């Protein structure tokens, strides 16, 4: 028992020195016994938990795929993962901290070089920015309340120590290899609300430092960027897709690409200093909706019969467009997102603008989520084609009124059913009708991310 207590005190003192002081650790103090030669996330959690007090706690990044407080990644390309522990010290000059644990033989070397100001970690990425085959740590920090002001730092980890290569403020950012030269570039959006101007800045590792190499004008009338992603804008060109709010509820997409080493905002209008081509009435997010490897840009349109409806009453149809390689858009397809129902329904190619939708919210429909698809003839008469109804599983299982509902999908909580109109008399409506198999083919569960 005494040996275990001594060992625990030794480990606690070493980790505690790293966690709770701003001082560096010398080589003798910077080594600790690991639980085993290979360490798991749970072991790191337990180890760190033993030394945390009321002034420190583990914190996870708010966004991104690397959203754990403890992460494992091979930073120095030695085929062994380092453990990265993110935590916060309250009432400290640098409250946001990152601790890097590196295995050296049967011991672990600690580096406490990641330090930042702010309220929390917004995101953390691991990218090769210097082009040496090793990964740099890219950390974004929420500096202001509600994440309004943000900062970004880049750290190089080498010889057991992390060195900050770069830091700056931003409104939105992306890090990726845009020009296929084996080095990731840093793209920062700077927004000046007083002058109603915005610009994108491109930073690149040149001559052993990260330098500003290009700028591009952006729409300055936006509110905030609520989504930023990098992906293929065409078969051979990568792009940055930025979704931004505009006014009370409208939004736009800005697409940034590189051509001949220069940034280009493909939809930016120099005369109006704005992006009008991708304007839509509500927020939406670009994505590869048809799984062809190229990201589509969403626009919104109101179905027929909703010409006089209020904005909130309209079940908006999403029209998808691909970048045409110049400054325009090419139509790619349409569909409808049912947010409460948790699914997306792709419109078949034979459908046209005479298809309309009627949506009934669960609270006004006995708890059922109901979406009616209809064809509207030239006399503006609706011909119901089919209805997708979503039941809570418990309601479906105890329901005695299942006639007319065909279950075609279910998950843990919901049952998805369809009722198809088989007595259509209008010839055009018959052409627009879908079979059960066609409905299943065009339906898919969709996980909505509101970050």
XYZ file of C-alpha atoms in Angstrom, residues 198-200 215-219 254 256 264-265 268 270 273 275:
16
model
C -14.609 41.579 -45.548
C -11.606 39.845 -47.030
C -10.041 36.421 -47.137
C -5.955 38.273 -50.309
C -9.434 38.198 -51.843
C -12.494 40.436 -51.434
C -15.582 38.967 -49.766
C -19.149 40.086 -49.024
C -19.201 32.085 -51.003
C -13.130 30.400 -52.776
C -10.700 33.727 -56.453
C -14.142 34.378 -54.941
C -18.282 37.878 -55.951
C -17.133 43.654 -58.042
C -19.260 44.269 -53.680
C -22.489 37.808 -53.544
